[in-house]
Structure formats: structure tokens, C-alpha cells
Amino acid sequence: MNNLAPIGLSTYKRINHLKKTVEALKNNKLAKESDLYIFSDAPKKGDEKEVAEVREYLKSINGFKKMHIFEREENNRVYNNREGARYLLDKYGKIIFLEEDQVSHPMFLKYMNDALNFFYNDKKIFAICGYCVPVKFKTKHENNFFLSVYFGLPYATWSDRGRTKVVERKDQYIELKKNKNLKKKIKKTHPQLINALKLMHEGKLDAGDYKINFHMKKFDLYCITPVRSMINNIGYDGSGVHCGKTDRWNVNFDNVEKINFISGYKYDKRMDKEIYMYKRMWISKLPLLCRKTMFIISIILKKLKIK
């Protein structure tokens, strides 16, 4: 597993976002040794010009070991992403996958590749995440920690973790309704997942990230997450499909010269709680003590069944 993982990158029509993402990848130390696969989704009616500009730009990209471009003939965002990931996992057994609005730290590729190698034999690790919310975590581990919530923007994983099958499932909400203990566990750190699974069951949503989160909760799996984010998502400017417009998820890159991974350390639920509290928009800017107090109160109220 010491060879470098292929890089998958899905794109549609946001050429300015794509250029920033590609240029950041080129500045990574392992870019010249890595193969880059770009999956270009076909245009919807009215987007032909923008997609044509993206595809023309793709031809000019250099700075990687090899370039591979896949131009879809039919528009399907979900298929473009999932089929691209499936192709690379089947071909190489592992993958690093981004979207067109994810600007990377210069150490991003090293972080992801080193983690793929280090945790390959630990089957409790489902994936490596490149992004982390802008929270100052109190942890003895300088570079990374276990997380039971999956941030798939971007991610790295191995074919034997079964990601392809997980994101194609359609019966997870039915399973959740039958499993009260699992539902209780999900409510503690990822309560919004329940409604998301319901929407997917009703055919109103198809989100692989939520399906993976359910899978991880069910089997007590974890992600390796950087203490200091290796990615800044620039899609929260109103241009993305699901992102909206906000600066809450923006991060500032720290200087990272060395990456260490430690085997044998345990999952710390406090890290999940910190992220859960940050994601609750209306309290996210309160002092840490206030957020923790409100979190504890909410748990007590739930136990008392008081709304």
C-alpha cells in the first residue's frame, strides 16, 4: 500500500473554483508523482457554454504524473461522483477524491497518502477526511483524531471498506426505524441524520455522506480527521448545489511541516460533541463554556422528554 493513491476530481461548470482547486493541488509536494483523474459532468440545458469552458481548461492542466479526463455525455451529478469513485477504487484499491471547490493545503496529499498507508490494516477506520471545522480542539494528538461523523469533502478510502455498496443503499431509514438502540446512538452526535434518511427514503434526497454516516454509526466505524483542516471549501459562496452562502466553514491553513500518526489511541466522544455544537448555527458563535452548558441542558431535556 506504499504506492500513491490516484486523485479523483469531479467538476461541472464553476471554472474559477476549479482553477483554484487544481492550482492548490499542483502546489502539493506529491502532485508530480500522482495521477489525476478528472470527471466532467455533462451540461444541463443552459449550461453548455460554462461546461465547454471547463473542458477546454482541463486540456491545459499539467503538473501531475499523468492526467486522465472523463467527459460524461449525460448530466448526472450523483453518477459523475459515484461512478468516478467506483472506477478508481476498482482499479487501484484506494482513492483520494475531491470536488471542484476544495482548495487544499500543500501537505494535503501527503496527509491523505500517509494515513491510507498507516491505517490500512485497521478495519475500524472507514475513511480519511481532509476537512475539519474551524474549532480549536483540546487533544494530545497534534495532527489527527478519530471521529464518528464523516466529512466527505474530500475523502480517502480503500475498496475493501465497501463505500461503493454503502452509497447505493436505499433501505437505511427502514432499518433505522426497526433499531431503537441505533436511533438513540445517532441522536447523540448526528441527530440531523435521521431526517436526512427519511428524505432519502421518500426520494427527495440522495446524499452519499448521510448513508456513510449511518453505516459508520451502525458498525462503530471511524474517520481519521485532521486537527487542523487540510482543505478550505470555497463553495459556500452561493454557487454550490447544497452549500448556501456562509463563511462559517472557512478555515485558515496552519504551517504543517511534519505529520505523525499514532496507533492504539481511542475514540474521544468530546471531539464529536465539539463538532456537533459548532454545526448548530444559532449557538456556534457563543463562548465554549456557554455552548457546552447548552449542550448538556439539551441532553437533560431530551431525557426528560421536554421540548
Coordinates of N, CA and C in Angstrom, one line a residue, residues 101-106 108 130-137 151 153-154 225-236 246-255 278:
D101 N -14.5 22.5 -5.7 CA -14.5 23.7 -4.8 C -13.7 23.5 -3.5
Q102 N -12.7 22.6 -3.6 CA -12.0 22.2 -2.4 C -10.5 22.5 -2.5
V103 N -10.1 23.7 -2.0 CA -8.7 24.1 -2.1 C -7.9 23.5 -1.0
S104 N -6.8 22.9 -1.4 CA -6.0 22.0 -0.4 C -4.8 22.7 0.1
H105 N -4.4 22.3 1.3 CA -3.1 22.7 2.0 C -2.0 22.0 1.2
P106 N -0.8 22.6 1.1 CA 0.3 21.9 0.4 C 0.7 20.6 0.9
F108 N -1.6 18.4 1.9 CA -2.9 17.6 1.8 C -2.6 16.2 1.3
G130 N -10.3 15.0 4.8 CA -9.4 16.1 4.6 C -9.8 17.4 5.3
Y131 N -11.1 17.5 5.6 CA -11.6 18.8 6.1 C -11.9 18.6 7.6
C132 N -11.8 19.7 8.4 CA -12.3 19.8 9.7 C -12.8 21.2 10.0
V133 N -13.8 21.3 10.8 CA -14.4 22.6 11.1 C -13.4 23.5 11.9
P134 N -13.5 24.8 11.8 CA -12.5 25.7 12.4 C -12.8 25.8 13.9
V135 N -12.4 24.7 14.6 CA -12.5 24.6 16.1 C -11.2 24.3 16.6
K136 N -10.8 24.9 17.7 CA -9.5 24.6 18.4 C -9.8 23.4 19.4
F137 N -9.4 22.2 18.9 CA -9.7 21.0 19.7 C -8.6 20.9 20.8
F151 N -17.0 13.6 7.3 CA -16.9 14.8 6.5 C -16.4 14.4 5.1
L153 N -15.6 15.8 2.3 CA -15.2 16.9 1.4 C -13.8 17.4 1.8
P154 N -12.8 16.7 1.2 CA -12.8 15.5 0.4 C -12.6 14.3 1.3
T225 N -9.4 12.3 11.1 CA -9.7 13.7 10.8 C -8.6 14.5 11.2
P226 N -8.1 15.5 10.4 CA -7.0 16.4 10.8 C -7.4 17.4 11.9
V227 N -6.6 17.6 12.9 CA -6.9 18.6 13.9 C -7.0 19.9 13.3
R228 N -6.1 20.2 12.3 CA -6.1 21.5 11.6 C -6.4 21.1 10.1
S229 N -7.5 21.6 9.6 CA -8.0 21.2 8.3 C -7.0 21.3 7.2
M230 N -7.0 20.3 6.3 CA -6.2 20.3 5.1 C -6.9 20.8 3.9
I231 N -8.1 21.3 4.1 CA -9.0 21.7 3.0 C -9.7 23.0 3.4
N232 N -9.9 23.9 2.5 CA -10.8 25.0 2.6 C -11.8 25.0 1.5
N233 N -13.1 24.8 1.9 CA -14.1 24.6 0.9 C -14.6 26.0 0.5
I234 N -14.4 26.3 -0.8 CA -14.7 27.7 -1.3 C -16.1 27.7 -2.0
G235 N -16.9 26.6 -1.8 CA -18.2 26.5 -2.4 C -19.3 27.2 -1.7
Y236 N -19.0 27.7 -0.5 CA -20.1 28.3 0.3 C -20.2 29.7 0.0
T246 N -22.3 31.2 3.2 CA -21.8 31.5 4.6 C -20.3 31.4 4.6
D247 N -19.8 32.0 5.7 CA -18.3 31.9 5.9 C -18.0 31.1 7.1
R248 N -19.0 30.4 7.7 CA -18.8 29.7 8.9 C -17.8 28.5 8.8
W249 N -17.7 28.0 7.5 CA -16.9 26.8 7.4 C -15.5 27.1 6.8
N250 N -15.2 28.4 6.6 CA -13.9 28.8 6.1 C -12.8 28.5 7.2
V251 N -11.6 28.1 6.7 CA -10.5 27.8 7.6 C -9.3 28.6 7.1
N252 N -8.4 28.8 8.0 CA -7.1 29.4 7.7 C -6.0 28.3 7.9
F253 N -5.2 28.1 6.9 CA -4.2 27.0 6.9 C -3.1 27.3 7.9
D254 N -2.7 26.3 8.7 CA -1.5 26.5 9.6 C -0.3 25.9 8.9
N255 N 0.8 26.3 9.3 CA 2.1 25.7 8.8 C 2.2 24.3 9.4
Y278 N -20.7 23.0 17.1 CA -20.3 24.1 16.1 C -21.3 24.1 15.0

